[in-house]
Amino acid sequence: MHKGTVKFFNETKGFGFINEEEANQEHFVHVTGLIDEVREGDAVEFELKEGKKGLNAVNVKVID
């Protein structure tokens, strides 16, 4: 599992971005890849899956 912080998430449009801690990269996340509701600034764990335009964050859940 990767760890990061939600940089941006637009609930209306259903997508956002997560900054990965270790790799210092930004990953796209779609509402269909969420396990928990997320907000900007939330610490999260996630997996990466190849999407149409690169790696997407999936199975995203909030951690304490």
PDB file of C-alpha atoms in Angstrom, residues 3 14-15 19 27-28 32 34 38 42-44 49-50 57 64:
ATOM      1  CA  LYS A   3       0.570   6.460   1.561  1.00  0.00           C
ATOM      2  CA  GLY A  14     -15.959  13.057  -8.682  1.00  0.00           C
ATOM      3  CA  PHE A  15     -12.193  13.267  -9.028  1.00  0.00           C
ATOM      4  CA  ASN A  19       0.368  13.399  -3.350  1.00  0.00           C
ATOM      5  CA  HIS A  27      -1.778  10.519  -8.716  1.00  0.00           C
ATOM      6  CA  PHE A  28      -5.255  10.954 -10.173  1.00  0.00           C
ATOM      7  CA  THR A  32     -15.034   4.962  -8.118  1.00  0.00           C
ATOM      8  CA  LEU A  34     -12.603   5.435  -3.108  1.00  0.00           C
ATOM      9  CA  VAL A  38     -12.024  11.954   1.291  1.00  0.00           C
ATOM     10  CA  ASP A  42      -6.728  13.722   4.526  1.00  0.00           C
ATOM     11  CA  ALA A  43      -3.969  11.154   5.051  1.00  0.00           C
ATOM     12  CA  VAL A  44      -4.768   8.110   2.907  1.00  0.00           C
ATOM     13  CA  LYS A  49      -3.648   0.745 -11.089  1.00  0.00           C
ATOM     14  CA  GLU A  50      -2.873   1.525 -14.720  1.00  0.00           C
ATOM     15  CA  ALA A  57      -5.065   5.694  -7.133  1.00  0.00           C
ATOM     16  CA  ASP A  64      -5.253   8.283  11.171  1.00  0.00           C
TER      17      ASP A  64
END
